């Protein structure tokens, strides 16, 4: 079920948080409201880590990750890197990459199986992505925009893309990603989907400006109504039990 | 799979549809990602624009007030009114005006309704178009000039008193036609006819100034200007005056016989003492009938000497022409052809006495014609110099002035003329009982003036003559074909009057003047 929230009176929640199936990163805000909203949804299921990247709070747009790994830009300090390594589960590989395009969240859109990358990304970066995140990488554009990470919100069950995407593009992307896609908006008609919301397989968080119509579209494309966290966590519990021992 | 000009193939792009973020209706994506209705409900681009306003209208002259002081004339539901109404709206430059039109309102309702369609940019670059009505309340308010006129209709600021001290009103008839043609008296508040002249009243000194200027260009005049204090504002030192121009027209008219004083005669190169005035415009043209020499005097030159005419057209008498000798000399003076020749004539009233005189009309007189001229031998002239000349026998016995068309006119008696003239709206002077203008005399003089117009094409030059609707052409064709007919105004010179009939059709002004 999708939730509406705000970060310090700003509706762009995808900028200040990163949600995956294994962990959740949130930015350090003045009040604890943002953090507690995530906590109330995800507390027992996945770890929620408060962090900054390169001293900034726009962590959602700087890093890219899924349940297998997390990629952070070269601007990340050593302390932040260590903090992340300490807080995240061991199965998650945290890797800092040297890349000219340092806003990795804007350049890479990924779920647990497949990723879309900015067309100008380095060859090595692409290899690192494939390696660390364990995904198949496709260089693509969305509605003529090269910042695929900003204009597309992806989960293992579905995705939303920029509203001006043509029908043929939508079909092509859908075939590549192997998930159903829809062209839609978030935050009362904003086209920058990934900045306005953050999503994983069973829950989504959107800005408070999101209208009921947009919320229903999100719910339907990401199949959030039937999804229960328990089914996924059951799978994970097997690995968790292993670690206790 | 189309190929474009550079040879690359492009996949055809079909625009998909998204749901409106507010109401969920599917629609093609746009900049705001909201359907038009949601956008309209969200944003009102007419916010802050004036929807009702008051305008002032003067019912007397049909003008609308543009503050602070200008009054603009406009018809009901005309383009001028539309642009005036739009100009009165404030803040309209914030949006782009696409269309404006009138919505029908009852004319007595004192309301004008406009429907304006405006465009403005909203949200992220989406352009929204919206129509809205504006209501204008019309309030009646007399404009300044109308209220001044209502208070005192005889109010004038400047007056021009035009006088000519001669016994006939021919010059004034001619002037009247000239003024009508050039629209010089259109701004006159009142026009009054008085003995030996006309008074023009104006609301503005500059109007009177331009009228006097116009007069100086068409007739030789002398004038003086006087002013009278009406009121005086001490605090701001504003003085209100009434200005009066006393304008005198030169008393020399066409066809007058003049005996020049010796000084003037010698200054003009010994022009014979007897001269005939042939044309009066802004200069007087004097023709010596014996030498066929012309002299031109303008107003200033005339008033330096100020001579009077010896004999005027009242004293013209009829002569019969018995024999015309071939011309001894010809000259073209001032556009007019003259031929000097000797003729044998006798006065109608005294046929027995034959005279041989020299005349400048040799080119138009033939045996058996009638002519009008001055009988110098028998005239009683109040002029010392002329009396002296006569004593020494240096004056001819008669001078012929023009050919007489009375016999030909007999045929056309009672039939209407081919043309009519317009008149100025003049008031008659009723104040002076016995010395007032006699209507019977005026009619005769006007008839003579019209005859003059027919005979002289150069007089018609600056005048508009209109087609007479009652006139039938068939009568005239007979006499047009033979050369002996009385002179008439050719049809090509006549203007058709502009008629605005109920059906809205107008007779165009076919201006085929020379």
XYZ file of C-alpha atoms in Angstrom, chain B residues 17-238:
222
model
C -2.332 8.234 -23.158
C -1.946 8.834 -19.473
C -4.572 9.364 -16.835
C -5.264 12.855 -15.633
C -3.619 13.097 -12.261
C -6.736 14.566 -10.669
C -9.787 13.012 -12.170
C -8.351 9.891 -13.745
C -9.800 10.382 -17.193
C -7.430 9.146 -19.911
C -5.964 11.922 -21.956
C -2.890 12.620 -24.108
C -0.007 13.842 -21.961
C 0.491 17.574 -21.723
C 2.786 19.885 -19.814
C 0.613 19.936 -16.720
C -0.478 16.297 -16.961
C -3.975 17.334 -16.017
C -7.024 17.212 -18.223
C -8.340 20.556 -19.391
C -11.262 20.615 -16.991
C -9.089 19.897 -13.975
C -6.661 22.560 -15.126
C -9.470 25.050 -15.497
C -10.821 24.238 -12.083
C -7.384 24.540 -10.643
C -6.233 27.719 -12.209
C -8.259 30.798 -13.002
C -6.252 32.978 -15.323
C -8.859 35.718 -15.160
C -8.151 36.279 -11.508
C -7.187 39.853 -10.872
C -8.667 41.127 -14.121
C -11.383 43.753 -14.093
C -14.814 42.324 -14.721
C -16.995 45.401 -14.318
C -16.238 49.028 -14.944
C -17.996 52.346 -15.316
C -17.768 54.504 -18.438
C -19.197 57.942 -19.160
C -21.187 58.840 -22.241
C -22.356 62.221 -23.534
C -25.854 61.822 -24.992
C -25.652 65.107 -26.946
C -22.689 64.335 -29.115
C -22.433 60.566 -28.650
C -18.943 60.565 -27.194
C -17.357 58.434 -24.510
C -15.010 59.847 -21.898
C -11.421 58.741 -21.765
C -10.134 60.294 -18.582
C -8.909 62.789 -17.815
C -10.269 64.955 -20.579
C -10.587 63.318 -23.978
C -13.966 62.501 -25.463
C -13.994 59.830 -28.130
C -16.808 59.587 -30.615
C -18.033 56.061 -31.197
C -21.162 54.361 -32.463
C -23.012 51.685 -30.565
C -21.273 48.307 -31.054
C -18.656 49.705 -33.405
C -15.002 48.827 -33.656
C -14.031 52.161 -32.103
C -16.204 51.412 -29.098
C -14.668 47.946 -28.779
C -11.119 49.261 -28.760
C -12.099 52.028 -26.344
C -13.669 49.514 -23.935
C -10.632 47.268 -24.046
C -8.315 50.198 -23.408
C -10.226 51.071 -20.263
C -9.476 47.686 -18.686
C -6.529 47.647 -16.339
C -4.148 44.732 -15.977
C -5.024 43.286 -19.325
C -1.362 43.219 -20.300
C -0.733 40.336 -17.894
C -2.515 37.953 -20.219
C -2.661 37.731 -23.967
C -5.955 38.861 -25.503
C -7.080 36.486 -28.207
C -10.571 37.625 -29.075
C -13.096 40.230 -28.022
C -16.687 40.588 -29.085
C -19.888 42.302 -28.029
C -22.663 40.405 -26.326
C -26.070 41.749 -27.142
C -27.606 44.037 -24.543
C -30.763 46.098 -24.763
C -29.784 49.604 -25.939
C -31.770 51.211 -23.119
C -30.217 49.058 -20.436
C -27.157 51.308 -20.199
C -24.927 48.239 -20.102
C -22.309 47.100 -22.544
C -21.225 43.478 -22.304
C -18.025 42.185 -23.809
C -16.824 38.605 -24.072
C -13.037 38.439 -23.899
C -10.958 35.359 -24.657
C -7.528 35.436 -23.038
C -4.534 33.120 -23.000
C -1.986 32.742 -20.257
C 0.752 30.343 -19.282
C 0.145 28.185 -16.231
C 2.095 25.608 -14.248
C 4.927 24.196 -16.270
C 4.483 25.799 -19.636
C 0.915 24.717 -20.402
C -1.001 27.528 -22.140
C -4.598 27.852 -21.057
C -7.319 29.762 -22.894
C -10.360 31.087 -21.101
C -13.347 33.268 -21.959
C -14.967 35.602 -19.515
C -17.537 38.376 -19.670
C -16.914 42.002 -18.777
C -19.760 44.349 -17.997
C -19.621 48.100 -18.536
C -22.085 50.409 -16.844
C -22.750 53.466 -19.014
C -23.402 56.684 -17.164
C -24.674 59.820 -18.855
C -22.539 62.866 -18.449
C -22.536 65.908 -20.746
C -19.131 66.609 -22.154
C -17.640 70.058 -21.596
C -18.443 71.565 -24.964
C -22.022 70.285 -24.899
C -22.593 71.599 -21.393
C -21.193 74.971 -22.358
C -23.448 74.975 -25.365
C -26.457 74.018 -23.276
C -25.790 76.808 -20.823
C -25.549 79.487 -23.457
C -26.090 78.498 -27.076
C -24.940 81.873 -28.390
C -21.568 81.577 -26.786
C -18.759 82.557 -29.056
C -15.148 83.395 -28.412
C -14.102 84.837 -31.768
C -16.100 86.465 -34.517
C -15.219 87.472 -38.051
C -17.199 90.407 -39.447
C -16.888 90.250 -43.192
C -17.948 93.407 -45.079
C -17.852 94.672 -48.616
C -19.130 98.186 -49.181
C -20.855 97.744 -52.515
C -24.490 97.778 -53.404
C -24.770 94.128 -54.501
C -24.105 90.776 -52.854
C -22.496 88.938 -55.764
C -19.157 88.518 -54.028
C -20.856 87.001 -51.032
C -22.680 84.438 -53.190
C -19.409 83.455 -54.773
C -17.637 83.391 -51.417
C -20.401 81.256 -49.982
C -19.820 78.640 -52.674
C -16.078 78.759 -52.120
C -16.490 78.351 -48.387
C -18.772 75.373 -48.913
C -16.312 73.772 -51.269
C -13.371 74.132 -48.913
C -15.375 73.543 -45.743
C -13.815 76.641 -44.213
C -16.806 77.531 -42.052
C -17.453 74.036 -40.747
C -16.383 75.040 -37.263
C -18.474 78.194 -37.130
C -20.991 78.225 -34.313
C -23.282 80.734 -36.016
C -23.412 82.492 -39.344
C -25.440 85.662 -39.626
C -26.238 87.673 -42.691
C -26.188 91.451 -42.251
C -26.395 94.485 -44.486
C -23.394 94.540 -46.791
C -21.801 91.551 -45.162
C -21.795 88.285 -43.205
C -20.833 87.612 -39.582
C -19.182 84.343 -38.611
C -18.963 83.258 -34.972
C -16.435 80.704 -33.741
C -15.844 78.925 -30.461
C -12.113 79.172 -30.675
C -9.699 81.910 -31.664
C -7.620 79.588 -33.791
C -10.665 78.608 -35.832
C -11.342 82.248 -36.571
C -7.665 82.765 -37.403
C -7.658 79.969 -39.932
C -10.885 81.264 -41.454
C -9.386 84.724 -41.938
C -6.329 83.057 -43.466
C -8.541 81.230 -45.884
C -10.300 84.456 -46.829
C -7.019 86.232 -47.503
C -6.183 83.515 -49.979
C -9.353 83.796 -52.011
C -10.285 87.478 -51.964
C -8.225 90.621 -51.376
C -8.943 91.695 -47.817
C -7.805 94.084 -45.159
C -8.504 93.304 -41.544
C -7.923 94.371 -37.995
C -8.225 92.367 -34.817
C -9.634 93.569 -31.546
C -10.306 91.889 -28.243
C -12.582 92.488 -25.315
C -11.987 91.225 -21.792
C -14.739 88.925 -20.583
C -13.374 87.557 -17.331
C -10.181 87.531 -15.389
C -8.892 84.981 -12.876
C -6.725 86.938 -10.487
C -5.066 84.000 -8.800
C -3.773 82.250 -11.881
C -3.635 85.329 -14.096
C -5.865 83.821 -16.738
